[in-house]
PDB file of C-alpha atoms and ligand atoms in Angstrom:
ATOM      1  CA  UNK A   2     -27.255  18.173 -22.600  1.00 66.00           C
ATOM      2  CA  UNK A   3     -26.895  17.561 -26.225  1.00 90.00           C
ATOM      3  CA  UNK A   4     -26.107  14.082 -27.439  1.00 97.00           C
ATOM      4  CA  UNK A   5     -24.932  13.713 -30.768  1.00 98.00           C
ATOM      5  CA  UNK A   6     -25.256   9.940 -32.633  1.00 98.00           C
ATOM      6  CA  UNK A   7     -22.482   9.053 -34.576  1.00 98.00           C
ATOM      7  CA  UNK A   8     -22.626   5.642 -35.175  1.00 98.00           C
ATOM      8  CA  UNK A   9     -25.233   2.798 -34.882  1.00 98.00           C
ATOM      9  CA  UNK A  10     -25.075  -0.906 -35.711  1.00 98.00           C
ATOM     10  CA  UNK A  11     -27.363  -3.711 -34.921  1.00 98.00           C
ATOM     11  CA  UNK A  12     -25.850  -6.561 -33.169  1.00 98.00           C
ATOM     12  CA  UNK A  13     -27.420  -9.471 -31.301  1.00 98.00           C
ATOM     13  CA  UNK A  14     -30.359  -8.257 -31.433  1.00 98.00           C
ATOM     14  CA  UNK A  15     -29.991  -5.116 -30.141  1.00 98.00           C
ATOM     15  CA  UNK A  16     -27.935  -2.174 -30.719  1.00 98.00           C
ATOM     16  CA  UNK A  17     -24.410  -0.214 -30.168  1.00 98.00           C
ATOM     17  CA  UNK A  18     -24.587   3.151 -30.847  1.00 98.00           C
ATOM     18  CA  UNK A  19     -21.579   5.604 -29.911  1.00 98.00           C
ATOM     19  CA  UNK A  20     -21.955   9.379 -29.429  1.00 98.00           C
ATOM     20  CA  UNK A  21     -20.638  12.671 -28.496  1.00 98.00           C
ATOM     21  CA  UNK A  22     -21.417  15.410 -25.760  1.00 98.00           C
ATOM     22  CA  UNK A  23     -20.401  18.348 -24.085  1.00 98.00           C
ATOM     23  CA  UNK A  24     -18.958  17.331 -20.989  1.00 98.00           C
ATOM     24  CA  UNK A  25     -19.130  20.230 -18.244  1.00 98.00           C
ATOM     25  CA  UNK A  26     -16.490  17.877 -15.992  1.00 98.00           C
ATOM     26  CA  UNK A  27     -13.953  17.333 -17.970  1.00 98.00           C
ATOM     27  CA  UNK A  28     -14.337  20.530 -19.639  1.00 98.00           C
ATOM     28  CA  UNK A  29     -14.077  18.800 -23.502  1.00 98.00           C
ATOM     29  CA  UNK A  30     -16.133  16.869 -25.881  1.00 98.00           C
ATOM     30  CA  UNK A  31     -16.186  13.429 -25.114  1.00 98.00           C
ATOM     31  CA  UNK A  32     -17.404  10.248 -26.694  1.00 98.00           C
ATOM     32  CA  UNK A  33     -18.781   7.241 -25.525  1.00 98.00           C
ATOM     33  CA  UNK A  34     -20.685   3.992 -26.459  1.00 98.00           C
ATOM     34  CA  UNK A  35     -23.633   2.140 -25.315  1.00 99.00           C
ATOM     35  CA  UNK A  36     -25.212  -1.480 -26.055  1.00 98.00           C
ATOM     36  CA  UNK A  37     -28.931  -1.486 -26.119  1.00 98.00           C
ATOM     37  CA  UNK A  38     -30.208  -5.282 -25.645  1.00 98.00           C
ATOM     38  CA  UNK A  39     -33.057  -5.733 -27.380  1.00 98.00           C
ATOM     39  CA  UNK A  40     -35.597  -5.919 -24.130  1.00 97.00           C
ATOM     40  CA  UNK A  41     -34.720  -2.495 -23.338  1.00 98.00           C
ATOM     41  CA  UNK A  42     -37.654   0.266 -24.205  1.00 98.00           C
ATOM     42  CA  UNK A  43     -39.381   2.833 -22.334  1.00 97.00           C
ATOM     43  CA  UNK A  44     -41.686   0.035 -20.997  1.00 97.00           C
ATOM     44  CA  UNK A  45     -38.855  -1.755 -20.134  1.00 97.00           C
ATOM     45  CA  UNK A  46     -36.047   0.174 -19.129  1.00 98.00           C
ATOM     46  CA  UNK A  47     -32.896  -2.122 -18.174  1.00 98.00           C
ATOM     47  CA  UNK A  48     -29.550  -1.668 -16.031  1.00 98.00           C
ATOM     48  CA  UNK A  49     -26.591  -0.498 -16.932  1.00 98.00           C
ATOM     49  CA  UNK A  50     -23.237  -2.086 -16.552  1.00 98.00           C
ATOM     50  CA  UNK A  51     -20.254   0.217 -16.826  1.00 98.00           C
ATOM     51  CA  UNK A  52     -17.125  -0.555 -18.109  1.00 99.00           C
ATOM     52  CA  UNK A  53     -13.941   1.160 -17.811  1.00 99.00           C
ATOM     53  CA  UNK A  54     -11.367   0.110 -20.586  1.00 98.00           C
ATOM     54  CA  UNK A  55      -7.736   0.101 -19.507  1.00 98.00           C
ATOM     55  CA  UNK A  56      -4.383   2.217 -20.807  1.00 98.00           C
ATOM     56  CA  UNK A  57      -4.380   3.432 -24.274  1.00 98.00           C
ATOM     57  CA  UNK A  58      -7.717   2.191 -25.314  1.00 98.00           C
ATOM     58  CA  UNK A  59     -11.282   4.235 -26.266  1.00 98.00           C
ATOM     59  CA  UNK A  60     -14.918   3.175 -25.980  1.00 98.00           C
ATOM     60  CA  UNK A  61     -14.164   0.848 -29.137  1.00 98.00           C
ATOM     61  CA  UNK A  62     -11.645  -1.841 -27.730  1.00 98.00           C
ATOM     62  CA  UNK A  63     -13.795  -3.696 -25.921  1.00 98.00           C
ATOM     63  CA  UNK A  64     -17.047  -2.699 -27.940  1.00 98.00           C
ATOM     64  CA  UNK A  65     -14.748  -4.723 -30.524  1.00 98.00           C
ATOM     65  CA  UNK A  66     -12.921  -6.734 -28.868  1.00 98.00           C
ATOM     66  CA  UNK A  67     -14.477  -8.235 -25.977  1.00 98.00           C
ATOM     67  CA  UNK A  68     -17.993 -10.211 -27.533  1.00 98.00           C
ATOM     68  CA  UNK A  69     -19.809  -8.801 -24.442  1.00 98.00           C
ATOM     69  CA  UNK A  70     -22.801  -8.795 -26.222  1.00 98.00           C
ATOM     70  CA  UNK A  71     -24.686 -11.922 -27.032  1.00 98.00           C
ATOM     71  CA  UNK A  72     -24.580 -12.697 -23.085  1.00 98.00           C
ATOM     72  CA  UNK A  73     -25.739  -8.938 -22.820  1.00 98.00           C
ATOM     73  CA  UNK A  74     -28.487  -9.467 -25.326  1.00 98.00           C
ATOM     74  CA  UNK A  75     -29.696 -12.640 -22.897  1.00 97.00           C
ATOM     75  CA  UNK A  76     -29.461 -11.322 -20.342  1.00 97.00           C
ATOM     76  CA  UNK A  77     -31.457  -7.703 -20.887  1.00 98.00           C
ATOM     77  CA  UNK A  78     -28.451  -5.742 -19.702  1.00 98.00           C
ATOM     78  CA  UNK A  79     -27.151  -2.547 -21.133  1.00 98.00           C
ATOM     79  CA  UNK A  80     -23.099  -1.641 -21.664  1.00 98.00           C
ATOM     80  CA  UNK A  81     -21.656   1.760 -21.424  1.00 99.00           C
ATOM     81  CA  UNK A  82     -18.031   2.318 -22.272  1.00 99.00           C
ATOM     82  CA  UNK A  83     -16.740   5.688 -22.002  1.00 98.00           C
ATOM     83  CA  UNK A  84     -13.382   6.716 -22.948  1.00 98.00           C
ATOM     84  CA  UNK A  85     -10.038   6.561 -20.729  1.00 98.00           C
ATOM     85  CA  UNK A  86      -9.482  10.811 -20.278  1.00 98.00           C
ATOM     86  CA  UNK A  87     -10.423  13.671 -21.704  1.00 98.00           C
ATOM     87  CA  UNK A  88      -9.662  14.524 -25.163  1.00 98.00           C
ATOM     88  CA  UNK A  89      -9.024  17.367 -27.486  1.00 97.00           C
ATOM     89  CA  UNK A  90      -6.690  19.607 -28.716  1.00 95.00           C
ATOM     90  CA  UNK A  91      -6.021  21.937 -25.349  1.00 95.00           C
ATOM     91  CA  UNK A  92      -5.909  18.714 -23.066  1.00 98.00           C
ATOM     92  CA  UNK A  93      -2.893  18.224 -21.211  1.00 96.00           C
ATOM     93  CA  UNK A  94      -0.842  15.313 -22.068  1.00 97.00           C
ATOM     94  CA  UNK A  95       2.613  13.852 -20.832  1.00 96.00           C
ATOM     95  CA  UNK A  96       4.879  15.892 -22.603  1.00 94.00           C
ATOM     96  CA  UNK A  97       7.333  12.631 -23.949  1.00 95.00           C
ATOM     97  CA  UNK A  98       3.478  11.020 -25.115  1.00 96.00           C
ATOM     98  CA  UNK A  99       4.068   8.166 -22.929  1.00 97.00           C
ATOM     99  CA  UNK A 100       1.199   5.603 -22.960  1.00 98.00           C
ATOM    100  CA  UNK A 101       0.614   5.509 -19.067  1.00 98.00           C
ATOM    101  CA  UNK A 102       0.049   9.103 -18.529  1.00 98.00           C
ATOM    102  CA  UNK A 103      -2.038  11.886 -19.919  1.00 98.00           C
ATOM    103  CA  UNK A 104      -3.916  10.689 -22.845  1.00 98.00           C
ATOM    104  CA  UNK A 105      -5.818   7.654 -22.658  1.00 98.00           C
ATOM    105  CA  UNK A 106      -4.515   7.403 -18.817  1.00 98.00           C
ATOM    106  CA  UNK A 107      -7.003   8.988 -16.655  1.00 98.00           C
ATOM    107  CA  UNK A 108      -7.238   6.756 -14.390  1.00 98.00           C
ATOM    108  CA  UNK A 109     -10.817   7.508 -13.187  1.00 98.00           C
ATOM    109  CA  UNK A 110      -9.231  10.365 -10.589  1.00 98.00           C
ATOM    110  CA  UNK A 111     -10.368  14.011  -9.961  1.00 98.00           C
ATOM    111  CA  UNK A 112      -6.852  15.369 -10.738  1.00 98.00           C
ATOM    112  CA  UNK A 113      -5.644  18.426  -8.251  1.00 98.00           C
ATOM    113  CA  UNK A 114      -2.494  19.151  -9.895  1.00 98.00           C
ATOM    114  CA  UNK A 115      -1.600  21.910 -12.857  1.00 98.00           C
ATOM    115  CA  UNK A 116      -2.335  21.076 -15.580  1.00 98.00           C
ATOM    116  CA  UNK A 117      -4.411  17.898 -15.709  1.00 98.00           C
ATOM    117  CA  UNK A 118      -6.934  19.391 -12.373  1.00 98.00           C
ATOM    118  CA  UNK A 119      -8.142  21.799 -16.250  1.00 98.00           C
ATOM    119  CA  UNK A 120      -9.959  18.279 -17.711  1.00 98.00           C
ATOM    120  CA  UNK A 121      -8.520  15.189 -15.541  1.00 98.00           C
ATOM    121  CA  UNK A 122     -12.494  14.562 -13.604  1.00 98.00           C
ATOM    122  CA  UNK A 123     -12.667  11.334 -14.821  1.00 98.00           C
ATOM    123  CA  UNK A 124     -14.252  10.068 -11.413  1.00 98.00           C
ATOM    124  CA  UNK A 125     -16.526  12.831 -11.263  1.00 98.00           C
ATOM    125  CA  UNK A 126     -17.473  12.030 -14.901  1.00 98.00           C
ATOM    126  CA  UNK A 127     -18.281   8.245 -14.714  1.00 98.00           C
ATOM    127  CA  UNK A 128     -19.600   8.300 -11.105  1.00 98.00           C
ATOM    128  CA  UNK A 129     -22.295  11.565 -11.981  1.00 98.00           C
ATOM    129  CA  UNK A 130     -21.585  13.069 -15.372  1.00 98.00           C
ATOM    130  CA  UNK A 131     -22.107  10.460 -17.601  1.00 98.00           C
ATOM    131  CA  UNK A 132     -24.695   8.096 -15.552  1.00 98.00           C
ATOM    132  CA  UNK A 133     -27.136  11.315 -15.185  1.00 98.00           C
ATOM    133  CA  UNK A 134     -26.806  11.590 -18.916  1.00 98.00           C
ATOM    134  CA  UNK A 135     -27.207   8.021 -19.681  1.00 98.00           C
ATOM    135  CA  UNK A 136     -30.575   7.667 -17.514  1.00 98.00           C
ATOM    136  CA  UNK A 137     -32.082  10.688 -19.123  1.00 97.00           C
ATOM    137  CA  UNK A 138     -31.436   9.335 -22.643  1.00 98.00           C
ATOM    138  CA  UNK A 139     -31.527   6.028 -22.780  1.00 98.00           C
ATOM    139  CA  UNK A 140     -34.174   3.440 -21.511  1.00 98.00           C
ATOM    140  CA  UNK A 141     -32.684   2.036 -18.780  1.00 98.00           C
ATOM    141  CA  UNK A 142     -32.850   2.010 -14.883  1.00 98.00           C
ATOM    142  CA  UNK A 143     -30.795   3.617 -12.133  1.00 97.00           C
ATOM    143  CA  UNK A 144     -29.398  -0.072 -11.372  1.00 97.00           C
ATOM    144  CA  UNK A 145     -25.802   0.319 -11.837  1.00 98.00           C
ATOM    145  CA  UNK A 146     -23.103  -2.187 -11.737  1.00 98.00           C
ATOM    146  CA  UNK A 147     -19.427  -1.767 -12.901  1.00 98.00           C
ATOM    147  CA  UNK A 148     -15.961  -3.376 -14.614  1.00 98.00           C
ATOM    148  CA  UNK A 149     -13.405  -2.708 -15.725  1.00 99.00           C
ATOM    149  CA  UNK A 150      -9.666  -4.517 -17.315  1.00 99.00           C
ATOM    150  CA  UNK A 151      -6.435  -3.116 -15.514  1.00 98.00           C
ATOM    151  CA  UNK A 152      -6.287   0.396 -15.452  1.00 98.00           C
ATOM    152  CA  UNK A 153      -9.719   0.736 -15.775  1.00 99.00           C
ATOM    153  CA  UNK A 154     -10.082  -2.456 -13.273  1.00 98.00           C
ATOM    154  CA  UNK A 155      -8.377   0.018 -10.862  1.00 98.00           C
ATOM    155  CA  UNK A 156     -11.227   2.518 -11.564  1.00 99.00           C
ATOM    156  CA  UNK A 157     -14.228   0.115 -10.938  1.00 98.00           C
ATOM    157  CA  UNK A 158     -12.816  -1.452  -8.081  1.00 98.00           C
ATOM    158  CA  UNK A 159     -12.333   2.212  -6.245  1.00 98.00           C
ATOM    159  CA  UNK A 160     -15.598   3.597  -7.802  1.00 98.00           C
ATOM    160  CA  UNK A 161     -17.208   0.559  -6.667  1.00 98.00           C
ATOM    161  CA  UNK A 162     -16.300   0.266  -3.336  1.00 98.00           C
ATOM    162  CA  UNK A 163     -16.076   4.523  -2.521  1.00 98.00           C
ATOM    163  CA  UNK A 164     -20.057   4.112  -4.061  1.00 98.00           C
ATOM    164  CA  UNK A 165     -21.848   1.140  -2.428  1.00 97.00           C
ATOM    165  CA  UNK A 166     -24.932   2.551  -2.469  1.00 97.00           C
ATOM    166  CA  UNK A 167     -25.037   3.108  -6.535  1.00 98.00           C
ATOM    167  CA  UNK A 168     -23.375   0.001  -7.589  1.00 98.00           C
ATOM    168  CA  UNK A 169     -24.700  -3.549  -7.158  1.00 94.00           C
ATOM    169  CA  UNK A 170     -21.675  -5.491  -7.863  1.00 97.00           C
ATOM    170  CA  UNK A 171     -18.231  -4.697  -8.892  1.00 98.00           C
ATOM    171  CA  UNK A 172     -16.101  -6.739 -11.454  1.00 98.00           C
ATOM    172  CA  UNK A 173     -12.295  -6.708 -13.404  1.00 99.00           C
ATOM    173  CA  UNK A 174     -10.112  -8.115 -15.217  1.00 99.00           C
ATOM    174  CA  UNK A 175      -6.254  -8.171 -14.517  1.00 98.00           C
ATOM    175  CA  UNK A 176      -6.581  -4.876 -12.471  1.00 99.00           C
ATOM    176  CA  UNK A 177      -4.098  -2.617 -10.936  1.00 98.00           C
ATOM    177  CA  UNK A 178      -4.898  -3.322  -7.078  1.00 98.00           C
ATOM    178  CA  UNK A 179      -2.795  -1.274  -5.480  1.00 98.00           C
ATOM    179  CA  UNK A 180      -1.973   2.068  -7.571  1.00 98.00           C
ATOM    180  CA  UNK A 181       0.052   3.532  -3.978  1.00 98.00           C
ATOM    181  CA  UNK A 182       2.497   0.694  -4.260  1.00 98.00           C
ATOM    182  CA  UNK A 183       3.000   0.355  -8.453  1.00 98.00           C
ATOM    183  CA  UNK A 184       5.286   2.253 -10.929  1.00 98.00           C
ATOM    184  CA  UNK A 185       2.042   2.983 -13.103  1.00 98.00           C
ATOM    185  CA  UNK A 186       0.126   4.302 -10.041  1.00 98.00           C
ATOM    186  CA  UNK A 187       2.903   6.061  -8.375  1.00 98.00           C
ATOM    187  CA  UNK A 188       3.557   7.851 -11.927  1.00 98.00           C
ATOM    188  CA  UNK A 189       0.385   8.803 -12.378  1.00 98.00           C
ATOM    189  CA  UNK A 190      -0.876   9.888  -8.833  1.00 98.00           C
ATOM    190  CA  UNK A 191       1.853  11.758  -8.360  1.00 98.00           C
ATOM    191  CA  UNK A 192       1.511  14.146 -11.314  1.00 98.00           C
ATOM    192  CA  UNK A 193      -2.253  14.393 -10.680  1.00 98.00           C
ATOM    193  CA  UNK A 194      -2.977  14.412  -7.321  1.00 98.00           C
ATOM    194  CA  UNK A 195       0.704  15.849  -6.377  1.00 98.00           C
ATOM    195  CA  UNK A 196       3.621  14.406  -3.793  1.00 96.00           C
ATOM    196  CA  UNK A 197       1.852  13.320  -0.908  1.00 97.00           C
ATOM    197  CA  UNK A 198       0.933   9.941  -1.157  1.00 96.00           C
ATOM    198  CA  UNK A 199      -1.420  10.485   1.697  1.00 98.00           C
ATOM    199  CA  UNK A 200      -3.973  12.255  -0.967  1.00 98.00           C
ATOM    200  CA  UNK A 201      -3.535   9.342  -2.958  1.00 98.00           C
ATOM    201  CA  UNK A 202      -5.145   6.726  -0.840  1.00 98.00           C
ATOM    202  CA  UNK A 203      -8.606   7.374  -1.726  1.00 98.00           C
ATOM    203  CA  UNK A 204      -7.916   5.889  -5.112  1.00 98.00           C
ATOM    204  CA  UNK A 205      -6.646   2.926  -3.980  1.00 98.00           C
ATOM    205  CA  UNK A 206      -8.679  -0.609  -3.789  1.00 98.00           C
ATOM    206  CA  UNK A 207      -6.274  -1.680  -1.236  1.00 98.00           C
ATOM    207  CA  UNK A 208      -6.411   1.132   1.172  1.00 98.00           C
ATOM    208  CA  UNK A 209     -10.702   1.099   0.535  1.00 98.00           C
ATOM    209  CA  UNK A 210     -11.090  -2.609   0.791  1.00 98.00           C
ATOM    210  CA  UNK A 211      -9.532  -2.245   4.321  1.00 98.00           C
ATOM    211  CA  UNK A 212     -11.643   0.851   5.329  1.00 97.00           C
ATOM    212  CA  UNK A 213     -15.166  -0.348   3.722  1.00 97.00           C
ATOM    213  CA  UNK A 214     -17.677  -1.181   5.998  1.00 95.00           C
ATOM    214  CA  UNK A 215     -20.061  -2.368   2.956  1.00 93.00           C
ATOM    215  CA  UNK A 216     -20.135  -6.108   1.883  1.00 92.00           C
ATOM    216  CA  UNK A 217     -20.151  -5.668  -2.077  1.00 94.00           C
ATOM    217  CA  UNK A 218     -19.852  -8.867  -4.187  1.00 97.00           C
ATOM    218  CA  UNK A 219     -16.624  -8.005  -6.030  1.00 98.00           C
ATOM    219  CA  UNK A 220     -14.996 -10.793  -8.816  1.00 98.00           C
ATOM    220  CA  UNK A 221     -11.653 -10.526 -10.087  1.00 98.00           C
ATOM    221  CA  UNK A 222     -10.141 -12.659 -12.809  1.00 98.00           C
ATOM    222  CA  UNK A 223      -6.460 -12.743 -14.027  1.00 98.00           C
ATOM    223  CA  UNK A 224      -4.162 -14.339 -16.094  1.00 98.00           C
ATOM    224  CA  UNK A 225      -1.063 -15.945 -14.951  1.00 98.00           C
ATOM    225  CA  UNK A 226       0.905 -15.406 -17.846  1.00 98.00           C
ATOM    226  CA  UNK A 227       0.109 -11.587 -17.836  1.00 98.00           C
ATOM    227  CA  UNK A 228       3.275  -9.669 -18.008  1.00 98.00           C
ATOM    228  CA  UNK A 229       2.309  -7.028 -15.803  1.00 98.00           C
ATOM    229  CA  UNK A 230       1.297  -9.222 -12.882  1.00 98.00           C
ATOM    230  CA  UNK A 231       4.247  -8.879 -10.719  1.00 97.00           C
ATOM    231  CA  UNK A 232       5.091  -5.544 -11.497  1.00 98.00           C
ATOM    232  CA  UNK A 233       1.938  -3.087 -11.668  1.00 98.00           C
ATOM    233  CA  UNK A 234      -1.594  -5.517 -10.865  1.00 98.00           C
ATOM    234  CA  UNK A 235      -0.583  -6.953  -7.060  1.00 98.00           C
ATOM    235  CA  UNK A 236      -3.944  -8.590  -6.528  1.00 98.00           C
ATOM    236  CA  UNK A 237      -2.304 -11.124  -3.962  1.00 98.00           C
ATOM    237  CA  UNK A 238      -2.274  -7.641  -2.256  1.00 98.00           C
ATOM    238  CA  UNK A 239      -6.308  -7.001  -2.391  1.00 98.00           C
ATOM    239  CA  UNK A 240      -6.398 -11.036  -1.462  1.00 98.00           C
ATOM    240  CA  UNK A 241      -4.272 -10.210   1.711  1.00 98.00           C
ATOM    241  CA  UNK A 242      -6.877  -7.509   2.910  1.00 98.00           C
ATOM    242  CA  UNK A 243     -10.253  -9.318   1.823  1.00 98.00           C
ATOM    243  CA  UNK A 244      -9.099 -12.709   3.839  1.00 97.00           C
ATOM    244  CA  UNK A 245      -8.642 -10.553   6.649  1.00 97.00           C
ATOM    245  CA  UNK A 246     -11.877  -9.287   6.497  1.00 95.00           C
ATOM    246  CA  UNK A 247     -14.099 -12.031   5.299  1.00 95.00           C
ATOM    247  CA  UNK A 248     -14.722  -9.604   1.856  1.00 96.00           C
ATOM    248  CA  UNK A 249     -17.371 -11.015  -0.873  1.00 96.00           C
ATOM    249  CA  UNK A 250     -13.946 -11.526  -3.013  1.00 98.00           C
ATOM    250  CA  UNK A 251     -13.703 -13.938  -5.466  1.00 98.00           C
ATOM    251  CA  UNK A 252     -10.219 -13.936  -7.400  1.00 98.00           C
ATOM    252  CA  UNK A 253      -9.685 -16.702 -10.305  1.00 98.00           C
ATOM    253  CA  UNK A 254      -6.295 -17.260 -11.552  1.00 98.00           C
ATOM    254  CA  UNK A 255      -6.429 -18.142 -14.836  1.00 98.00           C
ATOM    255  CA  UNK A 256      -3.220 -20.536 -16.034  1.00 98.00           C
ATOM    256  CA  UNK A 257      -2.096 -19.567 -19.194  1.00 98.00           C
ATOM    257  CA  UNK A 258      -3.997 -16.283 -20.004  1.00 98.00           C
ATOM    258  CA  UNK A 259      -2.313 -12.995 -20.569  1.00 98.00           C
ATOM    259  CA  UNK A 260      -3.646  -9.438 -20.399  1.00 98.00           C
ATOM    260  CA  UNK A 261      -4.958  -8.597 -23.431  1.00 98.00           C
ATOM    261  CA  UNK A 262      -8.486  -8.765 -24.675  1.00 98.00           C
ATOM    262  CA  UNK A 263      -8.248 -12.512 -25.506  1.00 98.00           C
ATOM    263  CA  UNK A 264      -8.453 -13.024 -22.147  1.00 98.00           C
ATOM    264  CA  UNK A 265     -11.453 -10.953 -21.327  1.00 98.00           C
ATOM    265  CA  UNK A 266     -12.951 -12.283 -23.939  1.00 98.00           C
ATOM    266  CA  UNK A 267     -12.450 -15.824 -22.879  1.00 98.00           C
ATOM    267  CA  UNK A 268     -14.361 -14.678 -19.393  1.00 98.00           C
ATOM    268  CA  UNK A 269     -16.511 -11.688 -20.046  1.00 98.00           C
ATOM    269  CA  UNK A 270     -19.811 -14.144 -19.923  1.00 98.00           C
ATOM    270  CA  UNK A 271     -19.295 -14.867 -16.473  1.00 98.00           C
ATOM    271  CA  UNK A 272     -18.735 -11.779 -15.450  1.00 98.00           C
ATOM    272  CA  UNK A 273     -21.865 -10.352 -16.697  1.00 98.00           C
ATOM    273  CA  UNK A 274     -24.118 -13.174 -15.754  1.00 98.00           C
ATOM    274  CA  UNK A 275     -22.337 -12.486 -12.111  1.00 98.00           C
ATOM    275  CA  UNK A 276     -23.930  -9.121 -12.562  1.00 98.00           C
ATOM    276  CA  UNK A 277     -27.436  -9.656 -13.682  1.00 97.00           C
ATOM    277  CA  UNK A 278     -27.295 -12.392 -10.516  1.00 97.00           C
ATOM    278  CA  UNK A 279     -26.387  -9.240  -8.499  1.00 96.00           C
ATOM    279  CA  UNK A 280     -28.904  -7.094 -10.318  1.00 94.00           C
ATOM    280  CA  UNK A 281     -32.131  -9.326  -9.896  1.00 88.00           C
ATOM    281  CA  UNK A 282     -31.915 -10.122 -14.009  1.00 88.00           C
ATOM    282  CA  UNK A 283     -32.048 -13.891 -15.258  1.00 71.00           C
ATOM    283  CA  UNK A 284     -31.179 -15.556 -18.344  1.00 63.00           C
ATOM    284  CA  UNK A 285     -33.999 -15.439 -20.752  1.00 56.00           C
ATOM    285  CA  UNK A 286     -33.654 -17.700 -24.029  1.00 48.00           C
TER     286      UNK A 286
HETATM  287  N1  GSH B  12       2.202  -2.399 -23.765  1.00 85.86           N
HETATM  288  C1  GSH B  12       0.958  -1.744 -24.012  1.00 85.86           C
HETATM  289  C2  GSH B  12       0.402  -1.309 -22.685  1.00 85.86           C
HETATM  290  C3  GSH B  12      -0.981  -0.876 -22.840  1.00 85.86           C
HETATM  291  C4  GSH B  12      -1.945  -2.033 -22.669  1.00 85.86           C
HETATM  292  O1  GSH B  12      -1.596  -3.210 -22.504  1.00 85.86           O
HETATM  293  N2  GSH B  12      -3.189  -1.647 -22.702  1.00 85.86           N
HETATM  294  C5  GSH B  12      -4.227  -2.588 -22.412  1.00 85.86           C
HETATM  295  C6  GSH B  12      -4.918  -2.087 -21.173  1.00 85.86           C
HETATM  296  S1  GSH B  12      -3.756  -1.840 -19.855  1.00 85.86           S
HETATM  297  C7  GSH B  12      -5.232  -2.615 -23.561  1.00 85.86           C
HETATM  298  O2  GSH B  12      -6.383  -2.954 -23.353  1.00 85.86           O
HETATM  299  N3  GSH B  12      -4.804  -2.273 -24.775  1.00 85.86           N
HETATM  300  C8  GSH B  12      -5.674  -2.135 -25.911  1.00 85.86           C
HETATM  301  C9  GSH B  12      -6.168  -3.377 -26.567  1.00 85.86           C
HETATM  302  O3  GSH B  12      -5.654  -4.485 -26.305  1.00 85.86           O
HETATM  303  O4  GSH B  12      -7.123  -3.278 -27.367  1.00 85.86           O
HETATM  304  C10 GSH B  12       1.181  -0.538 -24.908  1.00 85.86           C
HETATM  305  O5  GSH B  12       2.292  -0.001 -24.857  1.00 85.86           O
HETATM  306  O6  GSH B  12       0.262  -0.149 -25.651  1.00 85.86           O
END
């Protein structure tokens, strides 16, 4: 597959780069980004941490936004941040534009429904697609681990815990917990996967948490002053289920923080030093 560079800038030593491809999944071009630390090489290939941005964002918000990388750069571990959906022209989108479906909303589902089942792979993409790409290209291992902020929080908790065996530790920021029982997931399931909610519970934390038979470290942070706590995020709900079960959940309410990328920015360093814990990296100076 055919990678094309379109950007590159040093930064902490290392480099983000973001680039284009063919994607046979979603059946479009897509772009993503990666950040190279500066250990990695073909002597040294490193991990990869995923992360999947939330509703209405690209692979640039939290490239930009987030100031992942100096801990990255420490620590030796790569970033990849692919986009939200498919793009282009002939993708479907929500026909009034609205922000939390179509474009920029993928969710990180294999869509069934007319139209969106044409490009709407997004799990399909980030769980073989784009991983399979990344490890032929890049010089990095098939250690994997994965985050994610709300929307995209959703899609590394379910990825995560659907995949134990390819991710080492799972991670997110304000995410939506329980998609089945939310006005953003119930909008959005129901025009991709169809009516029956029944089909939708195999993209929902909640629902997986309680089946999972795996003991994954998972860490959740969130802010209490985010606005869409109440409403669409519902981690009290995940909490319910991982007490129950003795999970490897840690949740940190955070007084005072809201949703945006000030927050994740305020916490992203111990998120991805949980990681490298998880994935047998430490700290070098
Ligand atoms: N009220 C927002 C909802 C979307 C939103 O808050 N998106 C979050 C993820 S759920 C985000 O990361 N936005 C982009 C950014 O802050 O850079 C809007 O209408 O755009």
């Amino acid at each position: 597959m055919i990678l094309e560079n379109i950007s590159s800038n040093k930064v902490c030593e290392g480099w983000h780069k973001q680039y284009t491809h063919n994607s046979k999944v979603l059946n479009c071009e897509m772009r993503f980004a990666i950040f190279l630390p500066p250990q990695a090489s073909a002597n040294n290939p490193v991990p990869v941490l995923y992360w999947l941005s939330g509703l209405t964002c690209s692979d640039e918000n939290f490239m930009q936004k987030a100031g992942a990388q100096k801990m990255a750069a420490k620590l030796g571990v790569a970033i990849v941040a692919p986009d939200t959906s498919p793009r282009g022209e002939d993708v479907a989108d929500d026909i009034n534009k609205a922000y939390d479906l179509g474009l920029g909303a993928g969710f990180y589902i294999n869509a069934t429904q007319a139209p969106w089942n044409k490009h709407y792979q997004m799990y399909d993409y980030i769980v073989h697609e784009l991983p399979a790409l990344i490890e032929t290209n890049f010089p990095v291992t098939t250690q994997r681990a994965i985050s994610g902020h709300s929307m995209g929080g959703h899609g590394a908790l379910t990825i995560g815990l659907r995949n134990p065996e390819l991710y080492q530790s799972i991670s997110a920021f304000s995410p939506i917990c329980n998609p089945i029982n939310c006005p953003w997931g119930e909008k959005a399931f129901s025009a991709y996967l169809g009516t029956d909610s029944e089909d939708w519970k195999i993209y929902d934390s909640c629902e997986l948490l309680a089946k999972t038979t795996s003991h994954q470290p998972i860490l959740i942070d969130q802010g209490s002053n985010d606005s869409f706590l109440q409403t669409q995020l519902k981690p009290e709900n995940l909490m319910a289920i991982a007490n129950k079960k003795n999970s490897l959940l840690t949740l940190n309410m955070r007084e005072g923080y809201d949703h945006s990328y000030y927050f994740i920015s305020s916490f992203i360093d111990s998120h991805l030093e949980f990681h490298a814990a998880h994935l047998g990296l430490t700290q070098q100076s």
